[in-house]
mmCIF file of C-alpha atoms in Angstrom:
data_model
loop_
_atom_site.group_PDB
_atom_site.id
_atom_site.type_symbol
_atom_site.label_atom_id
_atom_site.label_comp_id
_atom_site.label_asym_id
_atom_site.label_seq_id
_atom_site.Cartn_x
_atom_site.Cartn_y
_atom_site.Cartn_z
ATOM 1 C CA MET A 44 0.000 0.000 0.000
ATOM 2 C CA ASP A 45 2.918 2.359 0.610
ATOM 3 C CA ASN A 46 3.715 2.343 -3.114
ATOM 4 C CA LEU A 47 0.092 3.258 -3.868
ATOM 5 C CA ILE A 48 0.259 6.149 -1.395
ATOM 6 C CA GLN A 49 3.380 7.389 -3.165
ATOM 7 C CA GLU A 50 1.567 7.060 -6.505
ATOM 8 C CA LEU A 51 -1.411 8.976 -5.087
ATOM 9 C CA ILE A 52 0.822 11.777 -3.804
ATOM 10 C CA SER A 53 2.549 12.070 -7.186
ATOM 11 C CA GLN A 54 -0.802 12.737 -8.885
ATOM 12 C CA TYR A 55 -1.417 15.722 -6.608
ATOM 13 C CA PHE A 56 1.984 17.277 -5.865
ATOM 14 C CA ASP A 57 5.326 17.844 -7.566
ATOM 15 C CA GLU A 58 7.054 17.786 -4.180
ATOM 16 C CA ASN A 59 7.979 14.558 -2.400
ATOM 17 C CA MET A 60 6.080 13.321 0.639
ATOM 18 C CA GLU A 61 8.003 14.289 3.784
ATOM 19 C CA ASN A 62 6.178 12.101 6.290
ATOM 20 C CA ALA A 63 3.366 9.565 6.520
ATOM 21 C CA GLU A 64 1.510 8.294 9.604
ATOM 22 C CA SER A 65 -1.247 5.722 9.971
ATOM 23 C CA VAL A 66 -4.548 6.887 11.399
ATOM 24 C CA PRO A 67 -5.717 4.963 14.478
ATOM 25 C CA PHE A 68 -9.281 4.037 13.472
ATOM 26 C CA GLY A 69 -11.198 2.457 10.635
ATOM 27 C CA ILE A 70 -10.767 -0.708 8.604
ATOM 28 C CA THR A 71 -12.750 0.128 5.467
ATOM 29 C CA ASN A 72 -10.226 2.308 3.588
ATOM 30 C CA TYR A 73 -6.453 2.640 3.705
ATOM 31 C CA THR A 74 -5.827 6.095 5.183
ATOM 32 C CA GLN A 75 -2.671 7.962 6.141
ATOM 33 C CA LYS A 76 -1.830 11.417 7.423
ATOM 34 C CA VAL A 77 0.833 12.787 5.087
ATOM 35 C CA THR A 78 2.997 15.882 5.022
ATOM 36 C CA VAL A 79 3.951 17.561 1.741
ATOM 37 C CA ASN A 80 5.776 20.888 1.594
ATOM 38 C CA ASN A 81 5.217 21.352 5.364
ATOM 39 C CA GLN A 82 1.452 20.995 4.887
ATOM 40 C CA LYS A 83 -0.584 18.140 6.401
ATOM 41 C CA TYR A 84 -3.202 16.217 4.416
ATOM 42 C CA ILE A 85 -5.209 13.021 4.673
ATOM 43 C CA ALA A 86 -4.489 10.564 1.850
ATOM 44 C CA ARG A 87 -7.063 7.836 1.289
ATOM 45 C CA ILE A 88 -7.184 4.768 -0.924
ATOM 46 C CA TYR A 89 -10.738 3.478 -1.081
ATOM 47 C CA ASP A 90 -11.852 -0.087 -0.559
ATOM 48 C CA SER A 91 -13.052 -1.260 -3.967
ATOM 49 C CA HIS A 92 -15.965 -3.184 -2.452
ATOM 50 C CA SER A 93 -17.524 -0.198 -0.710
ATOM 51 C CA LYS A 94 -16.592 2.853 -2.824
ATOM 52 C CA ASN A 95 -17.232 3.301 -6.528
ATOM 53 C CA VAL A 96 -17.103 6.403 -8.714
ATOM 54 C CA GLU A 97 -20.772 7.264 -8.151
ATOM 55 C CA ARG A 98 -20.480 7.086 -4.364
ATOM 56 C CA LEU A 99 -17.269 9.111 -4.374
ATOM 57 C CA LYS A 100 -18.784 11.834 -6.581
ATOM 58 C CA PHE A 101 -21.719 12.005 -4.173
ATOM 59 C CA GLU A 102 -19.392 12.469 -1.187
ATOM 60 C CA ILE A 103 -17.433 15.180 -3.005
ATOM 61 C CA GLU A 104 -20.611 17.113 -3.826
ATOM 62 C CA LEU A 105 -21.821 16.721 -0.244
ATOM 63 C CA MET A 106 -18.541 18.126 1.117
ATOM 64 C CA SER A 107 -18.714 21.038 -1.303
ATOM 65 C CA PHE A 108 -22.252 21.783 -0.123
ATOM 66 C CA LEU A 109 -21.286 21.677 3.561
ATOM 67 C CA GLU A 110 -18.255 23.915 2.977
ATOM 68 C CA GLN A 111 -20.677 26.586 1.746
ATOM 69 C CA GLN A 112 -23.011 26.383 4.762
ATOM 70 C CA ASN A 113 -21.029 28.625 7.128
ATOM 71 C CA LEU A 114 -20.870 25.882 9.750
ATOM 72 C CA SER A 115 -19.150 26.496 13.078
ATOM 73 C CA PHE A 116 -16.752 23.597 12.354
ATOM 74 C CA GLN A 117 -14.788 22.360 9.354
ATOM 75 C CA VAL A 118 -15.378 19.361 7.121
ATOM 76 C CA PRO A 119 -12.612 17.668 5.087
ATOM 77 C CA GLY A 120 -12.643 19.407 1.732
ATOM 78 C CA PHE A 121 -11.243 17.519 -1.254
ATOM 79 C CA VAL A 122 -7.945 18.727 -2.717
ATOM 80 C CA THR A 123 -7.708 19.121 -6.500
ATOM 81 C CA SER A 124 -5.226 16.887 -8.330
ATOM 82 C CA LYS A 125 -2.792 18.024 -11.017
ATOM 83 C CA ARG A 126 -5.480 17.142 -13.557
ATOM 84 C CA LYS A 127 -7.967 19.374 -11.750
ATOM 85 C CA GLU A 128 -9.954 16.421 -10.410
ATOM 86 C CA ASN A 129 -11.103 15.681 -6.852
ATOM 87 C CA PHE A 130 -10.134 12.004 -7.017
ATOM 88 C CA VAL A 131 -7.871 9.786 -9.095
ATOM 89 C CA GLN A 132 -7.749 6.189 -10.257
ATOM 90 C CA LEU A 133 -4.561 4.375 -9.327
ATOM 91 C CA SER A 134 -2.629 1.839 -11.403
ATOM 92 C CA ASN A 135 -4.323 -1.098 -9.635
ATOM 93 C CA GLY A 136 -7.804 0.307 -10.382
ATOM 94 C CA GLN A 137 -8.552 1.585 -6.872
ATOM 95 C CA LEU A 138 -9.766 5.122 -6.312
ATOM 96 C CA GLY A 139 -7.829 7.594 -4.198
ATOM 97 C CA SER A 140 -8.173 11.134 -2.919
ATOM 98 C CA ILE A 141 -6.502 13.704 -0.715
ATOM 99 C CA VAL A 142 -8.429 15.926 1.672
ATOM 100 C CA ASN A 143 -7.422 18.804 3.902
ATOM 101 C CA PHE A 144 -6.158 17.972 7.376
ATOM 102 C CA ILE A 145 -8.095 19.414 10.321
ATOM 103 C CA GLU A 146 -6.399 20.031 13.669
ATOM 104 C CA GLY A 147 -7.923 18.870 16.958
ATOM 105 C CA GLU A 148 -8.433 15.936 19.271
ATOM 106 C CA ALA A 149 -11.295 13.560 19.984
ATOM 107 C CA PRO A 150 -13.853 14.939 22.467
ATOM 108 C CA ASP A 151 -13.620 13.709 26.049
ATOM 109 C CA LEU A 152 -17.128 12.577 26.978
ATOM 110 C CA SER A 153 -16.271 12.701 30.678
ATOM 111 C CA ARG A 154 -16.266 16.510 30.314
ATOM 112 C CA ASP A 155 -19.663 18.211 30.267
ATOM 113 C CA SER A 156 -18.336 20.917 27.935
ATOM 114 C CA ASP A 157 -17.322 18.339 25.324
ATOM 115 C CA VAL A 158 -20.673 16.546 25.568
ATOM 116 C CA LYS A 159 -22.395 19.894 24.958
ATOM 117 C CA GLU A 160 -20.238 20.505 21.885
ATOM 118 C CA TYR A 161 -21.020 16.996 20.663
ATOM 119 C CA GLY A 162 -24.770 17.614 20.896
ATOM 120 C CA ARG A 163 -24.574 21.097 19.425
ATOM 121 C CA SER A 164 -22.448 20.006 16.461
ATOM 122 C CA VAL A 165 -24.554 16.939 15.652
ATOM 123 C CA GLY A 166 -27.678 19.097 15.697
ATOM 124 C CA GLU A 167 -26.063 21.749 13.512
ATOM 125 C CA LEU A 168 -24.795 19.176 11.005
ATOM 126 C CA SER A 169 -28.122 17.335 10.884
ATOM 127 C CA LYS A 170 -29.951 20.576 10.190
ATOM 128 C CA ALA A 171 -27.545 21.422 7.357
ATOM 129 C CA LEU A 172 -27.792 17.930 5.849
ATOM 130 C CA SER A 173 -31.589 18.200 5.797
ATOM 131 C CA HIS A 174 -31.224 20.902 3.116
ATOM 132 C CA PHE A 175 -28.889 18.950 0.826
ATOM 133 C CA ALA A 176 -30.249 18.064 -2.599
ATOM 134 C CA THR A 177 -28.465 16.566 -5.576
ATOM 135 C CA GLU A 178 -29.153 15.261 -9.056
ATOM 136 C CA LEU A 179 -26.409 12.652 -8.644
ATOM 137 C CA ILE A 180 -27.210 9.016 -7.966
ATOM 138 C CA GLN A 181 -27.334 8.674 -4.178
ATOM 139 C CA PRO A 182 -25.756 5.729 -2.325
ATOM 140 C CA GLU A 183 -28.275 2.971 -1.604
ATOM 141 C CA ILE A 184 -27.291 2.570 2.030
ATOM 142 C CA LYS A 185 -30.076 2.108 4.561
ATOM 143 C CA PHE A 186 -29.119 0.595 7.883
ATOM 144 C CA TYR A 187 -32.456 -1.226 8.121
ATOM 145 C CA ASP A 188 -31.903 -2.792 4.692
ATOM 146 C CA LEU A 189 -29.153 -5.167 5.777
ATOM 147 C CA ASN A 190 -28.344 -6.269 2.223
ATOM 148 C CA SER A 191 -27.477 -2.687 1.198
ATOM 149 C CA LEU A 192 -24.613 -2.221 3.635
ATOM 150 C CA HIS A 193 -21.802 -4.113 1.893
ATOM 151 C CA PRO A 194 -21.718 -5.791 -1.536
ATOM 152 C CA LEU A 195 -20.496 -9.033 0.056
ATOM 153 C CA CYS A 196 -23.122 -9.023 2.799
ATOM 154 C CA ASN A 197 -26.344 -10.662 1.660
ATOM 155 C CA GLU A 198 -28.669 -13.414 2.831
ATOM 156 C CA ARG A 199 -26.443 -16.111 1.378
ATOM 157 C CA SER A 200 -23.159 -14.866 2.850
ATOM 158 C CA VAL A 201 -24.742 -14.136 6.240
ATOM 159 C CA SER A 202 -26.270 -17.632 6.312
ATOM 160 C CA GLN A 203 -22.845 -19.060 5.483
ATOM 161 C CA PHE A 204 -21.305 -17.011 8.289
ATOM 162 C CA PHE A 205 -23.959 -18.191 10.739
ATOM 163 C CA GLU A 206 -23.589 -21.832 9.706
ATOM 164 C CA ARG A 207 -19.781 -21.844 9.934
ATOM 165 C CA PRO A 208 -18.560 -18.986 12.145
ATOM 166 C CA PRO A 209 -14.908 -18.293 11.244
ATOM 167 C CA PHE A 210 -13.956 -17.591 14.877
ATOM 168 C CA ASP A 211 -15.238 -18.308 18.373
ATOM 169 C CA ILE A 212 -18.448 -16.482 19.283
ATOM 170 C CA ASP A 213 -20.472 -16.864 22.477
ATOM 171 C CA ASN A 214 -23.263 -19.335 21.634
ATOM 172 C CA ASN A 215 -26.016 -17.416 23.434
ATOM 173 C CA HIS A 216 -25.008 -14.127 21.839
ATOM 174 C CA PHE A 217 -24.726 -15.787 18.448
ATOM 175 C CA ARG A 218 -28.216 -17.309 18.590
ATOM 176 C CA LEU A 219 -29.623 -13.971 19.689
ATOM 177 C CA LEU A 220 -27.883 -12.266 16.757
ATOM 178 C CA MET A 221 -29.248 -14.780 14.249
ATOM 179 C CA ASN A 222 -32.799 -14.390 15.541
ATOM 180 C CA THR A 223 -32.573 -10.594 15.482
ATOM 181 C CA TYR A 224 -31.074 -10.535 11.987
ATOM 182 C CA HIS A 225 -33.981 -12.574 10.636
ATOM 183 C CA SER A 226 -36.544 -10.392 12.449
ATOM 184 C CA ILE A 227 -35.412 -6.999 11.113
ATOM 185 C CA PRO A 228 -37.193 -7.193 7.709
ATOM 186 C CA LYS A 229 -40.599 -7.320 9.389
ATOM 187 C CA TYR A 230 -40.028 -3.802 10.774
ATOM 188 C CA ARG A 231 -39.242 -2.335 7.360
ATOM 189 C CA SER A 232 -42.720 -0.984 6.598
ATOM 190 C CA GLY A 233 -42.736 0.990 9.860
ATOM 191 C CA LEU A 234 -39.252 2.366 9.250
ATOM 192 C CA ASP A 235 -40.156 3.256 5.658
ATOM 193 C CA ARG A 236 -42.783 5.672 7.043
ATOM 194 C CA LEU A 237 -40.300 7.660 9.147
ATOM 195 C CA PRO A 238 -38.796 10.943 7.879
ATOM 196 C CA LYS A 239 -35.632 10.538 5.795
ATOM 197 C CA GLN A 240 -32.672 12.777 5.069
ATOM 198 C CA ILE A 241 -28.943 12.514 4.470
ATOM 199 C CA ILE A 242 -27.277 11.284 7.657
ATOM 200 C CA HIS A 243 -23.608 10.722 8.464
ATOM 201 C CA HIS A 244 -24.055 7.264 10.100
ATOM 202 C CA ASP A 245 -20.780 7.453 12.051
ATOM 203 C CA LEU A 246 -20.769 10.504 14.332
ATOM 204 C CA LEU A 247 -18.569 8.899 16.982
ATOM 205 C CA ILE A 248 -15.800 10.726 18.824
ATOM 206 C CA PHE A 249 -13.214 9.168 16.481
ATOM 207 C CA ASN A 250 -14.689 11.264 13.666
ATOM 208 C CA LEU A 251 -14.906 14.481 15.686
ATOM 209 C CA LEU A 252 -12.125 16.978 16.343
ATOM 210 C CA ILE A 253 -12.342 19.470 19.179
ATOM 211 C CA ASP A 254 -10.004 22.388 19.802
ATOM 212 C CA ARG A 255 -7.598 21.398 22.584
ATOM 213 C CA GLU A 256 -7.669 24.801 24.250
ATOM 214 C CA LEU A 257 -11.078 26.313 23.477
ATOM 215 C CA ARG A 258 -12.986 22.984 23.705
ATOM 216 C CA LYS A 259 -15.056 23.982 20.669
ATOM 217 C CA MET A 260 -15.741 21.584 17.812
ATOM 218 C CA ASN A 261 -13.216 22.154 15.054
ATOM 219 C CA GLY A 262 -14.035 19.392 12.582
ATOM 220 C CA ILE A 263 -16.305 16.508 11.622
ATOM 221 C CA LEU A 264 -14.690 13.792 9.506
ATOM 222 C CA ASP A 265 -15.361 10.697 7.405
ATOM 223 C CA PHE A 266 -18.593 11.018 5.452
ATOM 224 C CA ASP A 267 -17.873 7.685 3.782
ATOM 225 C CA PHE A 268 -21.240 6.178 4.771
ATOM 226 C CA ALA A 269 -23.345 9.327 4.352
ATOM 227 C CA SER A 270 -26.624 8.495 2.618
ATOM 228 C CA ASN A 271 -30.366 9.042 2.712
ATOM 229 C CA ASP A 272 -31.712 7.096 5.686
ATOM 230 C CA VAL A 273 -34.044 7.330 8.666
ATOM 231 C CA ARG A 274 -33.443 10.759 10.208
ATOM 232 C CA ALA A 275 -33.775 9.524 13.796
ATOM 233 C CA LEU A 276 -31.027 6.934 13.303
ATOM 234 C CA GLU A 277 -28.354 9.654 13.538
ATOM 235 C CA LEU A 278 -29.490 10.496 17.056
ATOM 236 C CA ALA A 279 -29.823 6.816 17.984
ATOM 237 C CA ILE A 280 -26.196 6.185 17.002
ATOM 238 C CA CYS A 281 -25.006 9.136 19.105
ATOM 239 C CA LEU A 282 -27.049 7.974 22.107
ATOM 240 C CA ASN A 283 -25.404 4.556 21.887
ATOM 241 C CA HIS A 284 -22.010 6.223 21.885
ATOM 242 C CA LEU A 285 -22.839 8.378 24.897
ATOM 243 C CA LEU A 286 -24.183 5.415 26.870
ATOM 244 C CA GLN A 287 -21.196 3.299 25.922
ATOM 245 C CA THR A 288 -19.113 5.807 27.885
ATOM 246 C CA LYS A 289 -21.564 6.278 30.769
ATOM 247 C CA ASP A 290 -24.879 4.478 31.232
ATOM 248 C CA SER A 291 -25.248 4.634 35.025
ATOM 249 C CA ASP A 292 -27.456 7.716 34.654
ATOM 250 C CA PHE A 293 -28.865 10.007 31.964
ATOM 251 C CA SER A 294 -26.741 13.085 32.671
ATOM 252 C CA ASN A 295 -24.722 12.944 29.431
ATOM 253 C CA VAL A 296 -27.839 12.162 27.400
ATOM 254 C CA GLU A 297 -29.646 15.190 28.821
ATOM 255 C CA ILE A 298 -26.676 17.515 28.246
ATOM 256 C CA PHE A 299 -26.377 16.277 24.665
ATOM 257 C CA LEU A 300 -30.097 16.605 23.942
ATOM 258 C CA GLU A 301 -30.269 20.125 25.372
ATOM 259 C CA GLU A 302 -27.799 21.284 22.718
ATOM 260 C CA TYR A 303 -28.984 18.996 19.903
ATOM 261 C CA SER A 304 -32.543 20.279 20.291
ATOM 262 C CA ARG A 305 -31.438 23.862 19.540
ATOM 263 C CA SER A 306 -31.227 22.781 15.878
ATOM 264 C CA MET A 307 -33.325 19.618 15.590
ATOM 265 C CA GLU A 308 -36.751 18.325 16.552
ATOM 266 C CA LEU A 309 -38.166 14.828 16.063
ATOM 267 C CA THR A 310 -41.738 13.616 15.805
ATOM 268 C CA ASN A 311 -43.411 11.529 18.470
ATOM 269 C CA GLU A 312 -43.327 8.507 16.139
ATOM 270 C CA GLU A 313 -39.590 8.925 15.554
ATOM 271 C CA ILE A 314 -38.954 9.054 19.292
ATOM 272 C CA GLN A 315 -40.914 5.835 19.832
ATOM 273 C CA TRP A 316 -38.623 4.131 17.316
ATOM 274 C CA ILE A 317 -35.355 5.353 18.908
ATOM 275 C CA PRO A 318 -34.885 2.372 21.294
ATOM 276 C CA TYR A 319 -35.300 -0.068 18.418
ATOM 277 C CA LEU A 320 -32.970 1.937 16.153
ATOM 278 C CA MET A 321 -30.313 1.986 18.865
ATOM 279 C CA GLN A 322 -30.278 -1.807 18.983
ATOM 280 C CA MET A 323 -30.701 -2.343 15.228
ATOM 281 C CA TYR A 324 -27.631 -0.173 14.583
ATOM 282 C CA TYR A 325 -25.324 -2.734 16.197
ATOM 283 C CA VAL A 326 -26.739 -5.545 14.061
ATOM 284 C CA SER A 327 -26.225 -3.387 10.966
ATOM 285 C CA LEU A 328 -22.575 -2.844 11.917
ATOM 286 C CA LEU A 329 -22.103 -6.585 12.404
ATOM 287 C CA CYS A 330 -23.461 -7.157 8.886
ATOM 288 C CA ILE A 331 -20.918 -4.681 7.519
ATOM 289 C CA TYR A 332 -18.173 -6.606 9.322
ATOM 290 C CA ILE A 333 -19.428 -9.876 7.840
ATOM 291 C CA GLY A 334 -19.099 -8.330 4.380
ATOM 292 C CA GLN A 335 -15.610 -7.091 5.230
ATOM 293 C CA HIS A 336 -14.697 -10.585 6.449
ATOM 294 C CA TYR A 337 -15.558 -12.004 3.027
ATOM 295 C CA SER A 338 -13.471 -9.263 1.395
ATOM 296 C CA GLY A 339 -10.438 -10.543 3.325
ATOM 297 C CA ARG A 340 -10.365 -8.172 6.301
ATOM 298 C CA ASP A 341 -9.524 -9.255 9.844
ATOM 299 C CA ILE A 342 -12.735 -8.379 11.694
ATOM 300 C CA VAL A 343 -12.452 -10.507 14.843
ATOM 301 C CA GLU A 344 -11.683 -7.711 17.331
ATOM 302 C CA TYR A 345 -14.242 -5.310 15.834
ATOM 303 C CA PHE A 346 -16.966 -7.941 15.560
ATOM 304 C CA GLN A 347 -16.546 -9.166 19.125
ATOM 305 C CA PHE A 348 -16.554 -5.632 20.506
ATOM 306 C CA ILE A 349 -19.731 -4.565 18.701
ATOM 307 C CA LEU A 350 -21.492 -7.834 19.520
ATOM 308 C CA ASN A 351 -20.712 -7.289 23.192
ATOM 309 C CA GLN A 352 -21.879 -3.655 23.039
ATOM 310 C CA TRP A 353 -25.159 -4.770 21.460
ATOM 311 C CA VAL A 354 -25.807 -7.293 24.220
ATOM 312 C CA ILE A 355 -25.047 -4.664 26.872
ATOM 313 C CA ARG A 356 -27.358 -2.095 25.233
ATOM 314 C CA ARG A 357 -30.109 -4.674 24.790
ATOM 315 C CA GLN A 358 -30.008 -5.519 28.488
ATOM 316 C CA TRP A 359 -29.833 -1.840 29.455
ATOM 317 C CA MET A 360 -32.816 -1.022 27.255
ATOM 318 C CA GLY A 361 -34.888 -3.642 29.021
ATOM 319 C CA GLN A 362 -34.488 -1.653 32.242
ATOM 320 C CA HIS A 363 -34.399 1.948 30.988
ATOM 321 C CA GLU A 364 -36.432 2.238 27.775
ATOM 322 C CA ILE A 365 -39.438 3.968 29.371
ATOM 323 C CA GLU A 366 -37.268 6.573 31.078
ATOM 324 C CA LEU A 367 -35.217 7.162 27.928
ATOM 325 C CA VAL A 368 -38.327 7.805 25.814
ATOM 326 C CA LYS A 369 -39.693 10.159 28.478
ATOM 327 C CA ILE A 370 -36.489 12.221 28.399
ATOM 328 C CA LEU A 371 -36.445 12.274 24.585
ATOM 329 C CA LYS A 372 -40.007 13.569 24.480
ATOM 330 C CA SER A 373 -39.272 16.257 27.058
ATOM 331 C CA LYS A 374 -36.329 17.567 24.995
ATOM 332 C CA LEU A 375 -37.347 17.039 21.374
ATOM 333 C CA LEU A 376 -41.098 17.592 21.044
#
């Protein structure tokens, strides 16, 4: 891959790359932080299974739109190549791009100020995304349509995975996962009725950059999975992330919602679906990992972690769902 990074750099700059560092998160694309002519950039080589020309053009147009929205934070704008293009095709057929580097660090969700910035920024971004319109073909990614999440994840490959798990998985958790996977299609008609818009799908702290001194959001990254989906799912994903850090009480949830609600409101029906969406999200992620497994990726650590988080959230929801919905209604209606 290092040779491909060098090839990518050469299609954008005449100068040599001075430094390259791996980024700590993500297994979908090959991504490095590079320095050229004392300027930092993010260089990315896209996984051929999950990113084609149409999806990349959509992401580029989305970033261009957001850059024009006068947001309080930055998004990673695409750099133009020597041929005046926003992406290139490499000698092995894979697509690559370079985007601007944004300074900052991941928010610390043990700090109330960072939780407030998280909620405020997610609300602001969601509001902006609700106004995005395009004539381009939009990615067919819906997290409740499990066969749309990865080209190698479908009923046949999932059945194969379930029949012959490639690594050790807790039997009780595995049976629960299989039953839930097969039950999701029956909820589709209800989810189809919910409001839709472009959502990010991955607004976790790893994709957020906060100013180290001012503690204000400086950047939101990685719109790789952005697509038209259930609007309320964006909030459900963030709630999972907050509760993953602290689920002994609702203090972080309430701080987040107070700021999120300055930009966004949800309907009563959307709020009723939030507990289900929170749990469905983990199953959707596991389906993505199954697809990545069949593309040759090592998913064991990621799969086990998300499976465990799903079981924890499922148990938590059994005890706290009524209170969670009550809080959501008090903040968002």
